[in-house]
Short mmCIF file of N, CA and C in Angstrom, two decimals:
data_model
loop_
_atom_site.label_atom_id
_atom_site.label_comp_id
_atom_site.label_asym_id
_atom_site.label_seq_id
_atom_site.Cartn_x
_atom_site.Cartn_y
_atom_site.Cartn_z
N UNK B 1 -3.08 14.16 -3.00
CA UNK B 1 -4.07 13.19 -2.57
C UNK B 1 -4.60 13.55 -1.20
N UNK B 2 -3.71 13.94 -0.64
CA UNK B 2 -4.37 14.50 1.13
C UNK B 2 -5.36 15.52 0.89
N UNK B 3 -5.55 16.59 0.52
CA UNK B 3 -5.90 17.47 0.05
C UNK B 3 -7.46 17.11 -0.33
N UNK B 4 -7.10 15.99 -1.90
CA UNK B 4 -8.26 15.35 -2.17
C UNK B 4 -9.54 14.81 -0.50
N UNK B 5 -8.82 13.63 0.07
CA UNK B 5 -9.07 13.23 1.16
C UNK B 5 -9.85 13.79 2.12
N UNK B 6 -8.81 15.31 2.10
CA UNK B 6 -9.51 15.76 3.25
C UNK B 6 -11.35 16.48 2.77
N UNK B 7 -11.04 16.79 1.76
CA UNK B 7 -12.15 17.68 0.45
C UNK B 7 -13.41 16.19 0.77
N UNK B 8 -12.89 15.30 0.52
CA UNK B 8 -13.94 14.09 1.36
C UNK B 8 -14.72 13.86 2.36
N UNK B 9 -13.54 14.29 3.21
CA UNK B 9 -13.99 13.88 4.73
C UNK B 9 -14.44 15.01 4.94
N UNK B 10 -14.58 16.59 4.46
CA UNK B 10 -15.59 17.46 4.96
C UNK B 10 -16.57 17.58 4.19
N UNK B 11 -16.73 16.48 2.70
CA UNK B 11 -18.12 16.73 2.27
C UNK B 11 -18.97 16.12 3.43
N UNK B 12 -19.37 15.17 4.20
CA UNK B 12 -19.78 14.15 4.82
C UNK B 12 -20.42 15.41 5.38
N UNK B 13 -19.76 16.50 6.44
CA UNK B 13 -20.34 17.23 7.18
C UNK B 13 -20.90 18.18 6.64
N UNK B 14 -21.12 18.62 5.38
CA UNK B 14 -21.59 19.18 4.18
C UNK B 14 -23.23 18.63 4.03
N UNK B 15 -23.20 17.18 3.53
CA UNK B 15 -24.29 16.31 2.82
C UNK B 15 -25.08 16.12 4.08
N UNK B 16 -24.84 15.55 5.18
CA UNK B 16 -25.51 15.32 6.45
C UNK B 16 -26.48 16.65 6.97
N UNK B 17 -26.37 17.42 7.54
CA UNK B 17 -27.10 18.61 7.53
C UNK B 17 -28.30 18.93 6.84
N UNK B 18 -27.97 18.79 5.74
CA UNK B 18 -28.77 19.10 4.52
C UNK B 18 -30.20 17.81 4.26
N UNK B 19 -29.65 16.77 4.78
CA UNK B 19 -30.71 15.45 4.70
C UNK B 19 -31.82 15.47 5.19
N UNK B 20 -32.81 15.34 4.96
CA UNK B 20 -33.62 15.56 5.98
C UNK B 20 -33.94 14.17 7.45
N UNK B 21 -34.65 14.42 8.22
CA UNK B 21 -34.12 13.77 9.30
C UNK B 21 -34.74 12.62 9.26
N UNK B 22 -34.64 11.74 8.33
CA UNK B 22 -35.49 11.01 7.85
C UNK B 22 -34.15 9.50 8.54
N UNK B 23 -33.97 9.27 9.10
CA UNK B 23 -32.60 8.08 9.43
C UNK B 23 -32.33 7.05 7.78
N UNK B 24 -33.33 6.65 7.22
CA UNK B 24 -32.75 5.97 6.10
C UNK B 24 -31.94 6.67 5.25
N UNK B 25 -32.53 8.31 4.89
CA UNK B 25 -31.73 8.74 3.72
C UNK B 25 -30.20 9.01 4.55
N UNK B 26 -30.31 9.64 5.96
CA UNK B 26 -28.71 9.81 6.52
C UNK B 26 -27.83 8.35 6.36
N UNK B 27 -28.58 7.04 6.41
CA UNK B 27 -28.29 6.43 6.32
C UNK B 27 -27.07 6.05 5.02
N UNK B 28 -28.43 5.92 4.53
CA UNK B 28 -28.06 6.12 2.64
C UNK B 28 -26.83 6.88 2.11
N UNK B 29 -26.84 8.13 2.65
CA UNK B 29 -25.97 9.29 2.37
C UNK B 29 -24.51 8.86 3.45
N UNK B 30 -24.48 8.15 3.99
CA UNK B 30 -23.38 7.81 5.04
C UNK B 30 -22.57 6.68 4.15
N UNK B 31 -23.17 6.07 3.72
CA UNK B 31 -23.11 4.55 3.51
C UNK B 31 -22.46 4.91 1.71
N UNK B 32 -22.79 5.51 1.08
CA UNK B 32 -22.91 5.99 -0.25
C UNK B 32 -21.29 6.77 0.17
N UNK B 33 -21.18 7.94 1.44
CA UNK B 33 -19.72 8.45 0.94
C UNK B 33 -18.84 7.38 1.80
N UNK B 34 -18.78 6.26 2.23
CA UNK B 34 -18.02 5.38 3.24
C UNK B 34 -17.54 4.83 1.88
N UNK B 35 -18.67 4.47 0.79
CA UNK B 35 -18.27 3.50 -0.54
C UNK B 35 -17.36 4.56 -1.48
N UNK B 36 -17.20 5.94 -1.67
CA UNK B 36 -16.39 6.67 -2.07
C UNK B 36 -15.34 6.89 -1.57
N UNK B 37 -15.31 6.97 0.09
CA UNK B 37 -13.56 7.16 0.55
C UNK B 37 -12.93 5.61 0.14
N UNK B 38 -13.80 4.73 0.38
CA UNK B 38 -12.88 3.09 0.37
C UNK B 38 -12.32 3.10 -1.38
N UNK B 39 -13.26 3.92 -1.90
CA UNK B 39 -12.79 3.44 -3.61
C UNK B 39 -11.83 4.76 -4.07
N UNK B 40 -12.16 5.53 -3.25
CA UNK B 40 -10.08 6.62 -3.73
C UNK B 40 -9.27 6.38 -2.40
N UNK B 41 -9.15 5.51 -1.88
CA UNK B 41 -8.39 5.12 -1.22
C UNK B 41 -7.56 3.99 -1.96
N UNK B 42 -8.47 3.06 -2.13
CA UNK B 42 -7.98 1.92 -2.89
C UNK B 42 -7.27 2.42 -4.26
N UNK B 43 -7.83 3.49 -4.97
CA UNK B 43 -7.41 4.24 -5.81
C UNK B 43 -6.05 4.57 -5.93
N UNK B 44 -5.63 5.70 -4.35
CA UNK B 44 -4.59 6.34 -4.36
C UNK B 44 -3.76 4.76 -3.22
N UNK B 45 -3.90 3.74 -3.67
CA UNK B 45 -2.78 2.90 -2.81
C UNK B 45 -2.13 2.01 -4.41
N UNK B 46 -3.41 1.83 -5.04
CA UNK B 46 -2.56 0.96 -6.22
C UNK B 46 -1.63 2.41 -7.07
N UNK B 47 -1.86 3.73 -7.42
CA UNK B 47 -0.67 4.76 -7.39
C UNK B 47 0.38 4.71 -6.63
N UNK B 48 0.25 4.61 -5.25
CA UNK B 48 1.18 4.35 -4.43
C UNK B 48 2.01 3.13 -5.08
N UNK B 49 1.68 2.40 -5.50
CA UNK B 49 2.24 0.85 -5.51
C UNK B 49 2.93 1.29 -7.00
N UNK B 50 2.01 1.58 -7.65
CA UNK B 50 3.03 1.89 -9.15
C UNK B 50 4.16 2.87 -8.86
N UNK B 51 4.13 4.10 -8.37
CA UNK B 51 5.29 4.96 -7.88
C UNK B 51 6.22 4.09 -7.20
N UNK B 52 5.84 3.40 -6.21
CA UNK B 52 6.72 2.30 -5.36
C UNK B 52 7.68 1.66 -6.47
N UNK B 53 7.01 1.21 -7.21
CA UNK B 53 7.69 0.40 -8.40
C UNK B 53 9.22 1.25 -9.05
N UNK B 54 8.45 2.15 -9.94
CA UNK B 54 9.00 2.90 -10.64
C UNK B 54 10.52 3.38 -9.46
N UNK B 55 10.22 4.07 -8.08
CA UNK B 55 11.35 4.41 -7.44
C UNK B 55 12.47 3.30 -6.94
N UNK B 56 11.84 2.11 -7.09
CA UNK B 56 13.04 0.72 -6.71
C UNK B 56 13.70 0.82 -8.32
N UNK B 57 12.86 0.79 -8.55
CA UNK B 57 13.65 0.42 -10.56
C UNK B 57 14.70 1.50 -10.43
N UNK B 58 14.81 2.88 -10.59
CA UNK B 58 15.41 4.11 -10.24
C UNK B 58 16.78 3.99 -9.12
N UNK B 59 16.28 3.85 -8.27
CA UNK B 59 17.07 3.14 -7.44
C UNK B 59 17.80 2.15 -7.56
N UNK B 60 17.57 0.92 -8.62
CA UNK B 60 18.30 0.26 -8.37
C UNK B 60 19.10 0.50 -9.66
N UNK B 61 18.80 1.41 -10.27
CA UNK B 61 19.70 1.62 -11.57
C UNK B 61 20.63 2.93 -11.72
N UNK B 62 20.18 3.41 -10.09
CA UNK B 62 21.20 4.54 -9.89
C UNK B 62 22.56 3.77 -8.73
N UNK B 63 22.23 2.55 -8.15
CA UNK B 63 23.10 2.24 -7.49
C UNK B 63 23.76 1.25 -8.92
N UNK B 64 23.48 0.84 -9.47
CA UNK B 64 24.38 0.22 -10.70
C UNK B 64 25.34 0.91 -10.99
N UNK B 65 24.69 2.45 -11.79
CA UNK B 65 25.69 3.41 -12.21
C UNK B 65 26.80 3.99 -11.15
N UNK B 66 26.63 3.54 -10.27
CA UNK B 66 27.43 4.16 -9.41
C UNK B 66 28.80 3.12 -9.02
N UNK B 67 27.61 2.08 -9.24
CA UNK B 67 28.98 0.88 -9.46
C UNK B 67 29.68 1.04 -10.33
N UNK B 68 29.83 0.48 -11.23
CA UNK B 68 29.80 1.04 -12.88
C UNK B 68 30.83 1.81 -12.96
N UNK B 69 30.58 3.44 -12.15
CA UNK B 69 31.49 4.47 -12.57
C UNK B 69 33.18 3.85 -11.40
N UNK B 70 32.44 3.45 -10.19
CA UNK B 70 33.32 3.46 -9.81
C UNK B 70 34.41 2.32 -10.19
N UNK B 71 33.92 1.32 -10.55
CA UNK B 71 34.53 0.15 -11.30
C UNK B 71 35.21 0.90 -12.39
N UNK B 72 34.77 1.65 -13.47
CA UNK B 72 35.39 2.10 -14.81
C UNK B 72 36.77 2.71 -14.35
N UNK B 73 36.65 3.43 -12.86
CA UNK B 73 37.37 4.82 -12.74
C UNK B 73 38.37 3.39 -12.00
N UNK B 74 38.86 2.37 -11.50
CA UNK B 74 39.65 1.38 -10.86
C UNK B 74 39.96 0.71 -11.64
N UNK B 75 39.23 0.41 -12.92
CA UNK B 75 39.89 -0.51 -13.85
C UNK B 75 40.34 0.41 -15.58
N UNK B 76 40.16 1.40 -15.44
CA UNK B 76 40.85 2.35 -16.61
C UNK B 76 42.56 2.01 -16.47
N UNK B 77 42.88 2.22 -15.37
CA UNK B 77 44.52 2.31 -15.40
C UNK B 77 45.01 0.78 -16.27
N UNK B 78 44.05 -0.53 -15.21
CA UNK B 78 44.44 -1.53 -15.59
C UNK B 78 44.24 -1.90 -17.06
N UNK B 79 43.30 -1.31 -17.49
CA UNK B 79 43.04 -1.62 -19.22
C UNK B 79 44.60 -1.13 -20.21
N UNK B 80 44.47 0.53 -19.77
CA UNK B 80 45.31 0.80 -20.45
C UNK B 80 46.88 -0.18 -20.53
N UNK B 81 47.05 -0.57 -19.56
CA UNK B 81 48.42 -1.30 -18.79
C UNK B 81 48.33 -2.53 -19.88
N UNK B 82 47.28 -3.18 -19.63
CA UNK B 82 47.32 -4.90 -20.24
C UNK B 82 46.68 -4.67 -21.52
N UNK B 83 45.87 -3.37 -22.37
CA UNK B 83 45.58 -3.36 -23.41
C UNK B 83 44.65 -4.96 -24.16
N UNK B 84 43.59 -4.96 -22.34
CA UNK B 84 43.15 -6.03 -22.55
C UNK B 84 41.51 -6.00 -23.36
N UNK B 85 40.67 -5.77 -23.96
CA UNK B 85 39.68 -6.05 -24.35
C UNK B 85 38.87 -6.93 -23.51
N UNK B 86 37.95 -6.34 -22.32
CA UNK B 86 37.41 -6.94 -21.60
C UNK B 86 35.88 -7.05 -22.69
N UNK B 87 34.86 -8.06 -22.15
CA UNK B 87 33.87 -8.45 -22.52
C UNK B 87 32.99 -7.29 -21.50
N UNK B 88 32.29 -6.24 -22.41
CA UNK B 88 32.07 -5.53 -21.20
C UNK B 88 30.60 -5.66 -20.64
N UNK B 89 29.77 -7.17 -21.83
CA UNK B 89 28.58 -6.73 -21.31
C UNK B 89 28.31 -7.31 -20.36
N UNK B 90 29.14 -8.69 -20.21
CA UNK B 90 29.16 -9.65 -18.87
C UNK B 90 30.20 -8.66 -17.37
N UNK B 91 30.71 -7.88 -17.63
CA UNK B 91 31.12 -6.76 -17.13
C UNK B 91 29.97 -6.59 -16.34
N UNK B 92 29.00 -5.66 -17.13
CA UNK B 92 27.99 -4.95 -16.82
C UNK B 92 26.91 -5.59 -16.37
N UNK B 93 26.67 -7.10 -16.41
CA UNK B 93 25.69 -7.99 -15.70
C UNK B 93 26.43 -8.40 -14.57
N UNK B 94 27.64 -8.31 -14.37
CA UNK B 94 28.56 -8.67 -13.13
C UNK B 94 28.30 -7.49 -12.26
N UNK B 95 28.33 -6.16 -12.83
CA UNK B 95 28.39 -5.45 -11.99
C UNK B 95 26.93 -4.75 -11.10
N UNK B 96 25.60 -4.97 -12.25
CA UNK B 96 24.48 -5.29 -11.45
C UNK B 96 24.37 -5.86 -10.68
N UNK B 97 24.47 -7.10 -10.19
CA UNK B 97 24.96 -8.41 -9.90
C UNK B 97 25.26 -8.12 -8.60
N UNK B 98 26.28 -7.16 -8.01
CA UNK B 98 27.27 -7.12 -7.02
C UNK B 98 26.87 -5.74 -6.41
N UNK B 99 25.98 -4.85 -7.47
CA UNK B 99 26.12 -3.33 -6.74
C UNK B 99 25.27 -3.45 -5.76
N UNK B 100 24.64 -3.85 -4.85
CA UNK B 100 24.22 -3.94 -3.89
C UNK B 100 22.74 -3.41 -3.44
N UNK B 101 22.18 -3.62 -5.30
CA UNK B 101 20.75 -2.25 -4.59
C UNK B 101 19.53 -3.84 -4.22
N UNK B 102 19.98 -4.81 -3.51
CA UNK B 102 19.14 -6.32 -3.08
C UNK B 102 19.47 -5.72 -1.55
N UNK B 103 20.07 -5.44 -1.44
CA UNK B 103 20.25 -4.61 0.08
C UNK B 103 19.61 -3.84 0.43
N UNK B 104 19.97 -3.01 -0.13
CA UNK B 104 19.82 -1.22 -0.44
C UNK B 104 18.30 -1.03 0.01
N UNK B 105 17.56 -1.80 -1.15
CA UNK B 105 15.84 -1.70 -1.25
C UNK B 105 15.71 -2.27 -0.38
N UNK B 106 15.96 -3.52 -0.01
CA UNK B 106 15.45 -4.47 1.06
C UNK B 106 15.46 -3.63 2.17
N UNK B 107 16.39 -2.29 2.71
CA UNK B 107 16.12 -1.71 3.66
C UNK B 107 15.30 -0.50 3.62
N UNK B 108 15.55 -0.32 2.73
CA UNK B 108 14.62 1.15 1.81
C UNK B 108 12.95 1.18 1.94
N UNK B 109 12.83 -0.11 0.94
CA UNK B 109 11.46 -0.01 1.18
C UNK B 109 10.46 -0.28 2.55
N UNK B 110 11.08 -1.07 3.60
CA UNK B 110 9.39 -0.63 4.18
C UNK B 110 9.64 0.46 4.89
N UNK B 111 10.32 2.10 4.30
CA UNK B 111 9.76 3.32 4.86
C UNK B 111 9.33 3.95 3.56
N UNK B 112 8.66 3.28 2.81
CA UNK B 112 8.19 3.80 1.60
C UNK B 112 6.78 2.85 1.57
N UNK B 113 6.93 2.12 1.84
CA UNK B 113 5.67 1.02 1.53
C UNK B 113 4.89 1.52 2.97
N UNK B 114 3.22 1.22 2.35
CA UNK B 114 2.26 2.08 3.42
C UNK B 114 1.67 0.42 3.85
N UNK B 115 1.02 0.89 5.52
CA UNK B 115 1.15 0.06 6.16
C UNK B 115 -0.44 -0.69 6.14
#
């Protein structure tokens, strides 16, 4: 997207030159690429916002698994021992629940979120 951006901001000094010196059409031609950077801007922020999305979801389902494993790997001994049949899906909503990615993101994101 920078790349794109910048490919923008040096058409301007491209199209200008070329105008003739007429002030309405520079006008025109100013005003016309001001309405193109605002609309791939706005463009590349709602991308931003969907990626944003997608990396909390990710995030918060890699700090689950991590709960998860480490919970399985602390409570294996005890299963085998009491040969208890835990309920594992309330388990597994307990352990979302507790893994901590309401934290995690809450500090995460605003160095991801644009200002």
């Amino acid at each position: 997207w920078r790349n794109e951006m910048n490919e923008e901001i040096n058409r301007i000094n491209q199209v200008l030159p070329t105008t003739n010196a007429d002030e309405n059409e520079s006008t025109e031609a100013i005003q016309q690429w001001m309405e193109s950077v605002i609309r791939q801007i706005g463009h590349y922020k709602t991308q931003h916002k969907e990626l944003l999305k997608d990396a909390t979801t990710l995030l918060e389902l890699a700090l689950w698994k991590a709960k998860m494993d480490v919970k399985e790997e602390d409570s294996l001994e005890e299963m085998k021992a009491k040969k208890i049949k835990l309920d594992m899906q309330s388990e597994r909503r307990y352990l979302r629940i507790t893994s901590g990615a309401n934290i995690v993101i809450k500090n995460v994101l605003p160095y991801l979120e644009l200002t």
